[in-house]
Amino acid sequence: MRELADRPEEVPLVFAERFNSGDAAALAEVYEDAAVLVEQPGSLVTGPGLLAANSRLQDLGVPISVRPRHVYRNGDLALLIVEWTIEGIGRDGDAVHVAGTATDVARRGSDGRWRYVIDNPFGPRSQQDAEDAPLVTESTRVRRC
């Protein structure tokens, strides 16, 4: 499995590899301890809530693909714009399609490795957009984002 990122542009690739491994603990290492995940617009989670949100997506059994578009770095902080897609047939046989353009913030830690501080997978998507097309929940599988 890929080590944690040495450069900010590597963070999405490390995230994808660890997400696709199905190892929740390995995925959690891509985040700082106090990181925030925007589960959906207007809904922030940290700690156990962040782990649970990622686990729900991992449990679908469908890989994520990422394509970093832009990385803007200032010292030990970086803004990442990343297109991503989770698409395929889930473990339950249902089609899965979840996608977005993330606006994420990563920070270089004292160990020199880059981790997410803020993970906003749906970027500029508004709360109204989320209400019109909810994200994957435990009872739904296919959503357009």
Short mmCIF file of N, CA and C in Angstrom, two decimals:
data_model
loop_
_atom_site.label_atom_id
_atom_site.label_comp_id
_atom_site.label_asym_id
_atom_site.label_seq_id
_atom_site.Cartn_x
_atom_site.Cartn_y
_atom_site.Cartn_z
N MET A 1 0.85 -1.18 0.00
CA MET A 1 0.00 0.00 0.00
C MET A 1 0.89 1.24 0.00
N ARG A 2 0.44 2.23 -0.71
CA ARG A 2 1.16 3.49 -0.86
C ARG A 2 1.35 4.17 0.50
N GLU A 3 2.56 4.72 0.71
CA GLU A 3 2.83 5.50 1.91
C GLU A 3 2.01 6.80 1.86
N LEU A 4 1.92 7.48 2.98
CA LEU A 4 1.27 8.78 2.99
C LEU A 4 2.03 9.74 2.08
N ALA A 5 1.35 10.76 1.62
CA ALA A 5 1.86 11.65 0.58
C ALA A 5 3.05 12.49 1.03
N ASP A 6 4.05 12.55 0.15
CA ASP A 6 5.20 13.44 0.35
C ASP A 6 4.94 14.81 -0.26
N ARG A 7 3.97 14.88 -1.18
CA ARG A 7 3.62 16.12 -1.86
C ARG A 7 2.11 16.24 -1.83
N PRO A 8 1.57 17.46 -1.81
CA PRO A 8 0.11 17.61 -1.71
C PRO A 8 -0.65 16.99 -2.87
N GLU A 9 -0.08 17.02 -4.08
CA GLU A 9 -0.80 16.45 -5.23
C GLU A 9 -0.95 14.93 -5.14
N GLU A 10 -0.21 14.29 -4.23
CA GLU A 10 -0.31 12.85 -4.05
C GLU A 10 -1.44 12.44 -3.10
N VAL A 11 -1.96 13.38 -2.30
CA VAL A 11 -2.95 13.03 -1.28
C VAL A 11 -4.18 12.34 -1.89
N PRO A 12 -4.77 12.85 -2.98
CA PRO A 12 -5.94 12.16 -3.53
C PRO A 12 -5.61 10.74 -4.01
N LEU A 13 -4.41 10.53 -4.54
CA LEU A 13 -4.03 9.20 -5.02
C LEU A 13 -3.86 8.22 -3.86
N VAL A 14 -3.27 8.70 -2.77
CA VAL A 14 -3.15 7.87 -1.57
C VAL A 14 -4.54 7.56 -1.03
N PHE A 15 -5.40 8.57 -0.98
CA PHE A 15 -6.77 8.37 -0.52
C PHE A 15 -7.45 7.27 -1.34
N ALA A 16 -7.37 7.38 -2.68
CA ALA A 16 -8.05 6.41 -3.55
C ALA A 16 -7.52 5.00 -3.33
N GLU A 17 -6.21 4.85 -3.26
CA GLU A 17 -5.64 3.51 -3.06
C GLU A 17 -6.11 2.91 -1.73
N ARG A 18 -6.10 3.71 -0.69
CA ARG A 18 -6.50 3.20 0.62
C ARG A 18 -8.02 2.98 0.68
N PHE A 19 -8.80 3.84 0.05
CA PHE A 19 -10.25 3.64 -0.03
C PHE A 19 -10.53 2.31 -0.73
N ASN A 20 -9.89 2.09 -1.85
CA ASN A 20 -10.13 0.89 -2.65
C ASN A 20 -9.63 -0.38 -1.99
N SER A 21 -8.71 -0.25 -1.04
CA SER A 21 -8.23 -1.43 -0.32
C SER A 21 -9.30 -1.98 0.63
N GLY A 22 -10.26 -1.13 1.00
CA GLY A 22 -11.29 -1.53 1.95
C GLY A 22 -10.83 -1.45 3.40
N ASP A 23 -9.61 -1.02 3.63
CA ASP A 23 -9.04 -0.93 4.98
C ASP A 23 -9.36 0.44 5.58
N ALA A 24 -10.37 0.49 6.44
CA ALA A 24 -10.83 1.76 7.03
C ALA A 24 -9.73 2.42 7.86
N ALA A 25 -8.95 1.62 8.57
CA ALA A 25 -7.87 2.19 9.39
C ALA A 25 -6.81 2.85 8.52
N ALA A 26 -6.46 2.22 7.40
CA ALA A 26 -5.48 2.79 6.48
C ALA A 26 -6.02 4.08 5.87
N LEU A 27 -7.30 4.10 5.55
CA LEU A 27 -7.91 5.30 5.00
C LEU A 27 -7.90 6.44 6.02
N ALA A 28 -8.18 6.12 7.26
CA ALA A 28 -8.21 7.14 8.32
C ALA A 28 -6.87 7.85 8.47
N GLU A 29 -5.77 7.18 8.14
CA GLU A 29 -4.44 7.78 8.27
C GLU A 29 -4.23 8.93 7.29
N VAL A 30 -5.07 9.04 6.27
CA VAL A 30 -4.94 10.11 5.28
C VAL A 30 -5.46 11.44 5.83
N TYR A 31 -6.07 11.40 7.01
CA TYR A 31 -6.63 12.59 7.65
C TYR A 31 -5.85 12.95 8.91
N GLU A 32 -5.76 14.26 9.18
CA GLU A 32 -5.27 14.70 10.49
C GLU A 32 -6.28 14.27 11.55
N ASP A 33 -5.84 14.18 12.79
CA ASP A 33 -6.73 13.75 13.88
C ASP A 33 -7.98 14.61 14.00
N ALA A 34 -7.86 15.91 13.81
CA ALA A 34 -9.00 16.81 13.97
C ALA A 34 -9.61 17.22 12.63
N ALA A 35 -9.40 16.43 11.60
CA ALA A 35 -9.90 16.76 10.26
C ALA A 35 -11.43 16.83 10.25
N VAL A 36 -11.92 17.58 9.27
CA VAL A 36 -13.36 17.76 9.07
C VAL A 36 -13.73 17.21 7.69
N LEU A 37 -14.83 16.46 7.63
CA LEU A 37 -15.39 15.98 6.37
C LEU A 37 -16.75 16.63 6.20
N VAL A 38 -16.97 17.25 5.04
CA VAL A 38 -18.28 17.79 4.72
C VAL A 38 -19.07 16.63 4.12
N GLU A 39 -19.83 15.95 4.97
CA GLU A 39 -20.56 14.75 4.54
C GLU A 39 -21.57 15.10 3.46
N GLN A 40 -22.22 16.22 3.63
CA GLN A 40 -23.07 16.82 2.61
C GLN A 40 -23.12 18.30 2.95
N PRO A 41 -23.46 19.16 1.99
CA PRO A 41 -23.45 20.59 2.27
C PRO A 41 -24.21 20.92 3.56
N GLY A 42 -23.54 21.65 4.44
CA GLY A 42 -24.15 22.03 5.71
C GLY A 42 -23.98 21.02 6.82
N SER A 43 -23.35 19.87 6.54
CA SER A 43 -23.19 18.81 7.54
C SER A 43 -21.73 18.40 7.65
N LEU A 44 -21.09 18.86 8.73
CA LEU A 44 -19.69 18.55 8.98
C LEU A 44 -19.57 17.42 9.98
N VAL A 45 -18.63 16.51 9.75
CA VAL A 45 -18.37 15.43 10.69
C VAL A 45 -16.87 15.36 10.95
N THR A 46 -16.52 14.88 12.13
CA THR A 46 -15.13 14.66 12.51
C THR A 46 -15.04 13.33 13.24
N GLY A 47 -13.83 12.90 13.52
CA GLY A 47 -13.61 11.71 14.33
C GLY A 47 -14.42 10.52 13.88
N PRO A 48 -15.20 9.92 14.79
CA PRO A 48 -15.99 8.74 14.45
C PRO A 48 -17.00 8.99 13.33
N GLY A 49 -17.54 10.20 13.24
CA GLY A 49 -18.49 10.53 12.17
C GLY A 49 -17.82 10.51 10.81
N LEU A 50 -16.59 11.00 10.74
CA LEU A 50 -15.82 10.99 9.50
C LEU A 50 -15.55 9.54 9.10
N LEU A 51 -15.13 8.73 10.05
CA LEU A 51 -14.86 7.32 9.75
C LEU A 51 -16.11 6.61 9.27
N ALA A 52 -17.24 6.88 9.90
CA ALA A 52 -18.51 6.24 9.53
C ALA A 52 -18.93 6.65 8.12
N ALA A 53 -18.77 7.93 7.79
CA ALA A 53 -19.16 8.41 6.46
C ALA A 53 -18.34 7.72 5.38
N ASN A 54 -17.02 7.63 5.58
CA ASN A 54 -16.18 6.95 4.60
C ASN A 54 -16.48 5.46 4.56
N SER A 55 -16.77 4.87 5.70
CA SER A 55 -17.08 3.44 5.75
C SER A 55 -18.34 3.11 4.96
N ARG A 56 -19.35 3.99 5.03
CA ARG A 56 -20.57 3.75 4.25
C ARG A 56 -20.27 3.66 2.76
N LEU A 57 -19.38 4.51 2.30
CA LEU A 57 -19.02 4.47 0.88
C LEU A 57 -18.14 3.26 0.57
N GLN A 58 -17.19 2.96 1.44
CA GLN A 58 -16.34 1.79 1.23
C GLN A 58 -17.17 0.51 1.22
N ASP A 59 -18.19 0.45 2.07
CA ASP A 59 -19.02 -0.76 2.18
C ASP A 59 -19.81 -1.06 0.91
N LEU A 60 -19.93 -0.08 0.02
CA LEU A 60 -20.61 -0.34 -1.25
C LEU A 60 -19.83 -1.35 -2.10
N GLY A 61 -18.51 -1.44 -1.86
CA GLY A 61 -17.70 -2.38 -2.60
C GLY A 61 -17.38 -1.95 -4.02
N VAL A 62 -17.45 -0.64 -4.27
CA VAL A 62 -17.18 -0.09 -5.60
C VAL A 62 -15.97 0.84 -5.48
N PRO A 63 -15.00 0.73 -6.38
CA PRO A 63 -13.80 1.56 -6.25
C PRO A 63 -14.05 3.03 -6.59
N ILE A 64 -13.23 3.85 -6.03
CA ILE A 64 -13.24 5.28 -6.35
C ILE A 64 -12.12 5.55 -7.34
N SER A 65 -12.37 6.45 -8.27
CA SER A 65 -11.30 6.94 -9.15
C SER A 65 -11.21 8.45 -8.93
N VAL A 66 -9.99 8.96 -8.94
CA VAL A 66 -9.76 10.38 -8.69
C VAL A 66 -8.91 10.97 -9.82
N ARG A 67 -9.15 12.26 -10.04
CA ARG A 67 -8.34 12.99 -11.01
C ARG A 67 -8.08 14.39 -10.45
N PRO A 68 -6.90 14.58 -9.85
CA PRO A 68 -6.56 15.92 -9.36
C PRO A 68 -6.51 16.90 -10.53
N ARG A 69 -7.24 18.02 -10.38
CA ARG A 69 -7.25 19.05 -11.43
C ARG A 69 -6.31 20.19 -11.12
N HIS A 70 -6.33 20.65 -9.86
CA HIS A 70 -5.49 21.78 -9.47
C HIS A 70 -4.97 21.55 -8.06
N VAL A 71 -3.75 22.00 -7.83
CA VAL A 71 -3.17 22.00 -6.49
C VAL A 71 -2.52 23.36 -6.30
N TYR A 72 -2.98 24.08 -5.28
CA TYR A 72 -2.44 25.39 -4.96
C TYR A 72 -1.81 25.30 -3.58
N ARG A 73 -0.50 25.51 -3.54
CA ARG A 73 0.25 25.31 -2.30
C ARG A 73 0.79 26.63 -1.79
N ASN A 74 0.72 26.82 -0.47
CA ASN A 74 1.32 27.95 0.20
C ASN A 74 1.96 27.41 1.47
N GLY A 75 3.27 27.21 1.43
CA GLY A 75 3.98 26.66 2.58
C GLY A 75 3.49 25.26 2.90
N ASP A 76 2.99 25.09 4.12
CA ASP A 76 2.54 23.78 4.59
C ASP A 76 1.05 23.54 4.38
N LEU A 77 0.38 24.42 3.63
CA LEU A 77 -1.04 24.25 3.31
C LEU A 77 -1.23 24.11 1.80
N ALA A 78 -2.25 23.36 1.41
CA ALA A 78 -2.54 23.22 -0.01
C ALA A 78 -4.05 23.09 -0.21
N LEU A 79 -4.54 23.74 -1.26
CA LEU A 79 -5.92 23.60 -1.71
C LEU A 79 -5.89 22.66 -2.91
N LEU A 80 -6.73 21.61 -2.85
CA LEU A 80 -6.78 20.63 -3.93
C LEU A 80 -8.17 20.62 -4.54
N ILE A 81 -8.24 20.67 -5.85
CA ILE A 81 -9.49 20.52 -6.59
C ILE A 81 -9.39 19.17 -7.30
N VAL A 82 -10.30 18.26 -6.96
CA VAL A 82 -10.18 16.87 -7.41
C VAL A 82 -11.52 16.35 -7.91
N GLU A 83 -11.54 15.87 -9.14
CA GLU A 83 -12.73 15.19 -9.65
C GLU A 83 -12.66 13.74 -9.21
N TRP A 84 -13.79 13.19 -8.80
CA TRP A 84 -13.81 11.80 -8.33
C TRP A 84 -15.13 11.14 -8.72
N THR A 85 -15.07 9.82 -8.83
CA THR A 85 -16.25 9.03 -9.18
C THR A 85 -16.19 7.68 -8.46
N ILE A 86 -17.32 7.28 -7.92
CA ILE A 86 -17.50 5.92 -7.42
C ILE A 86 -18.61 5.35 -8.29
N GLU A 87 -18.25 4.41 -9.16
CA GLU A 87 -19.22 3.91 -10.12
C GLU A 87 -18.99 2.44 -10.40
N GLY A 88 -20.06 1.68 -10.38
CA GLY A 88 -19.98 0.26 -10.67
C GLY A 88 -21.16 -0.47 -10.05
N ILE A 89 -21.03 -1.76 -9.92
CA ILE A 89 -22.07 -2.58 -9.31
C ILE A 89 -21.62 -2.91 -7.89
N GLY A 90 -22.46 -2.55 -6.93
CA GLY A 90 -22.14 -2.76 -5.52
C GLY A 90 -22.26 -4.22 -5.10
N ARG A 91 -21.85 -4.49 -3.89
CA ARG A 91 -21.91 -5.85 -3.34
C ARG A 91 -23.32 -6.43 -3.36
N ASP A 92 -24.32 -5.56 -3.26
CA ASP A 92 -25.71 -6.02 -3.23
C ASP A 92 -26.30 -6.17 -4.64
N GLY A 93 -25.48 -5.92 -5.67
CA GLY A 93 -25.94 -6.07 -7.04
C GLY A 93 -26.56 -4.83 -7.64
N ASP A 94 -26.70 -3.77 -6.87
CA ASP A 94 -27.27 -2.52 -7.36
C ASP A 94 -26.20 -1.65 -8.00
N ALA A 95 -26.63 -0.87 -9.00
CA ALA A 95 -25.73 0.09 -9.63
C ALA A 95 -25.43 1.23 -8.65
N VAL A 96 -24.20 1.67 -8.66
CA VAL A 96 -23.77 2.78 -7.80
C VAL A 96 -23.14 3.84 -8.68
N HIS A 97 -23.56 5.08 -8.49
CA HIS A 97 -22.91 6.21 -9.15
C HIS A 97 -22.95 7.40 -8.20
N VAL A 98 -21.80 7.77 -7.72
CA VAL A 98 -21.65 8.96 -6.88
C VAL A 98 -20.41 9.67 -7.41
N ALA A 99 -20.52 10.97 -7.63
CA ALA A 99 -19.39 11.71 -8.19
C ALA A 99 -19.42 13.14 -7.71
N GLY A 100 -18.30 13.80 -7.83
CA GLY A 100 -18.24 15.20 -7.45
C GLY A 100 -16.91 15.81 -7.81
N THR A 101 -16.79 17.09 -7.52
CA THR A 101 -15.53 17.81 -7.64
C THR A 101 -15.22 18.35 -6.26
N ALA A 102 -14.23 17.75 -5.63
CA ALA A 102 -13.87 18.11 -4.27
C ALA A 102 -13.05 19.39 -4.23
N THR A 103 -13.26 20.15 -3.16
CA THR A 103 -12.37 21.24 -2.80
C THR A 103 -11.86 20.89 -1.42
N ASP A 104 -10.61 20.47 -1.35
CA ASP A 104 -10.02 19.94 -0.13
C ASP A 104 -8.84 20.78 0.31
N VAL A 105 -8.56 20.72 1.61
CA VAL A 105 -7.38 21.38 2.16
C VAL A 105 -6.52 20.30 2.81
N ALA A 106 -5.24 20.31 2.47
CA ALA A 106 -4.28 19.39 3.07
C ALA A 106 -3.20 20.20 3.75
N ARG A 107 -2.55 19.56 4.74
CA ARG A 107 -1.48 20.23 5.47
C ARG A 107 -0.32 19.25 5.64
N ARG A 108 0.89 19.79 5.55
CA ARG A 108 2.08 18.98 5.81
C ARG A 108 2.30 18.91 7.31
N GLY A 109 2.39 17.70 7.82
CA GLY A 109 2.60 17.50 9.25
C GLY A 109 4.07 17.58 9.62
N SER A 110 4.34 17.48 10.91
CA SER A 110 5.72 17.54 11.41
C SER A 110 6.57 16.39 10.88
N ASP A 111 5.92 15.31 10.44
CA ASP A 111 6.64 14.17 9.85
C ASP A 111 6.91 14.35 8.36
N GLY A 112 6.49 15.49 7.79
CA GLY A 112 6.70 15.77 6.39
C GLY A 112 5.63 15.20 5.47
N ARG A 113 4.67 14.47 6.01
CA ARG A 113 3.60 13.85 5.22
C ARG A 113 2.39 14.77 5.15
N TRP A 114 1.69 14.73 4.02
CA TRP A 114 0.51 15.55 3.78
C TRP A 114 -0.74 14.76 4.08
N ARG A 115 -1.69 15.41 4.79
CA ARG A 115 -2.95 14.78 5.16
C ARG A 115 -4.08 15.80 4.97
N TYR A 116 -5.28 15.26 4.79
CA TYR A 116 -6.44 16.14 4.71
C TYR A 116 -6.73 16.78 6.06
N VAL A 117 -7.04 18.09 6.01
CA VAL A 117 -7.52 18.85 7.16
C VAL A 117 -9.02 19.08 6.96
N ILE A 118 -9.38 19.41 5.73
CA ILE A 118 -10.79 19.59 5.34
C ILE A 118 -11.02 18.78 4.07
N ASP A 119 -11.98 17.88 4.13
CA ASP A 119 -12.36 17.07 2.97
C ASP A 119 -13.78 17.46 2.60
N ASN A 120 -13.90 18.21 1.51
CA ASN A 120 -15.20 18.69 1.03
C ASN A 120 -15.46 18.05 -0.33
N PRO A 121 -15.94 16.79 -0.34
CA PRO A 121 -16.02 16.04 -1.59
C PRO A 121 -16.97 16.61 -2.64
N PHE A 122 -17.92 17.42 -2.23
CA PHE A 122 -18.88 17.96 -3.20
C PHE A 122 -18.66 19.43 -3.50
N GLY A 123 -17.53 19.96 -3.07
CA GLY A 123 -17.11 21.30 -3.43
C GLY A 123 -18.19 22.35 -3.30
N PRO A 124 -18.50 23.04 -4.39
CA PRO A 124 -19.42 24.17 -4.32
C PRO A 124 -20.90 23.77 -4.30
N ARG A 125 -21.18 22.51 -4.26
CA ARG A 125 -22.58 22.05 -4.25
C ARG A 125 -23.31 22.68 -3.06
N SER A 126 -24.51 23.18 -3.30
CA SER A 126 -25.27 23.88 -2.25
C SER A 126 -26.11 22.90 -1.44
N GLN A 127 -26.60 23.37 -0.32
CA GLN A 127 -27.47 22.55 0.51
C GLN A 127 -28.75 22.19 -0.25
N GLN A 128 -29.26 23.11 -1.06
CA GLN A 128 -30.46 22.81 -1.86
C GLN A 128 -30.17 21.70 -2.87
N ASP A 129 -28.98 21.75 -3.50
CA ASP A 129 -28.59 20.68 -4.43
C ASP A 129 -28.60 19.33 -3.72
N ALA A 130 -28.10 19.30 -2.49
CA ALA A 130 -28.04 18.06 -1.72
C ALA A 130 -29.43 17.56 -1.39
N GLU A 131 -30.36 18.47 -1.12
CA GLU A 131 -31.73 18.05 -0.82
C GLU A 131 -32.41 17.51 -2.08
N ASP A 132 -32.08 18.07 -3.25
CA ASP A 132 -32.66 17.62 -4.51
C ASP A 132 -32.10 16.27 -4.95
N ALA A 133 -30.82 16.02 -4.66
CA ALA A 133 -30.17 14.76 -5.04
C ALA A 133 -29.30 14.30 -3.88
N PRO A 134 -29.89 13.64 -2.88
CA PRO A 134 -29.13 13.24 -1.70
C PRO A 134 -27.96 12.33 -2.05
N LEU A 135 -27.00 12.31 -1.14
CA LEU A 135 -25.83 11.46 -1.30
C LEU A 135 -26.21 10.01 -0.99
N VAL A 136 -25.28 9.12 -1.18
CA VAL A 136 -25.52 7.72 -0.87
C VAL A 136 -25.84 7.59 0.62
N THR A 137 -26.91 6.90 0.90
CA THR A 137 -27.27 6.60 2.28
C THR A 137 -27.34 5.09 2.40
N GLU A 138 -27.65 4.61 3.58
CA GLU A 138 -27.71 3.17 3.77
C GLU A 138 -28.81 2.53 2.94
N SER A 139 -29.86 3.27 2.59
CA SER A 139 -30.97 2.67 1.88
C SER A 139 -31.02 3.03 0.39
N THR A 140 -30.11 3.89 -0.07
CA THR A 140 -30.12 4.25 -1.48
C THR A 140 -28.76 3.99 -2.07
N ARG A 141 -28.74 3.73 -3.34
CA ARG A 141 -27.48 3.38 -3.99
C ARG A 141 -27.11 4.29 -5.15
N VAL A 142 -28.03 4.65 -6.00
CA VAL A 142 -27.67 5.41 -7.20
C VAL A 142 -28.08 6.87 -7.01
N ARG A 143 -27.13 7.74 -7.15
CA ARG A 143 -27.39 9.18 -7.03
C ARG A 143 -26.55 9.90 -8.05
N ARG A 144 -27.11 10.91 -8.66
CA ARG A 144 -26.35 11.79 -9.54
C ARG A 144 -25.90 12.98 -8.73
N CYS A 145 -24.65 13.32 -8.90
CA CYS A 145 -24.11 14.45 -8.15
C CYS A 145 -23.52 15.46 -9.10
#
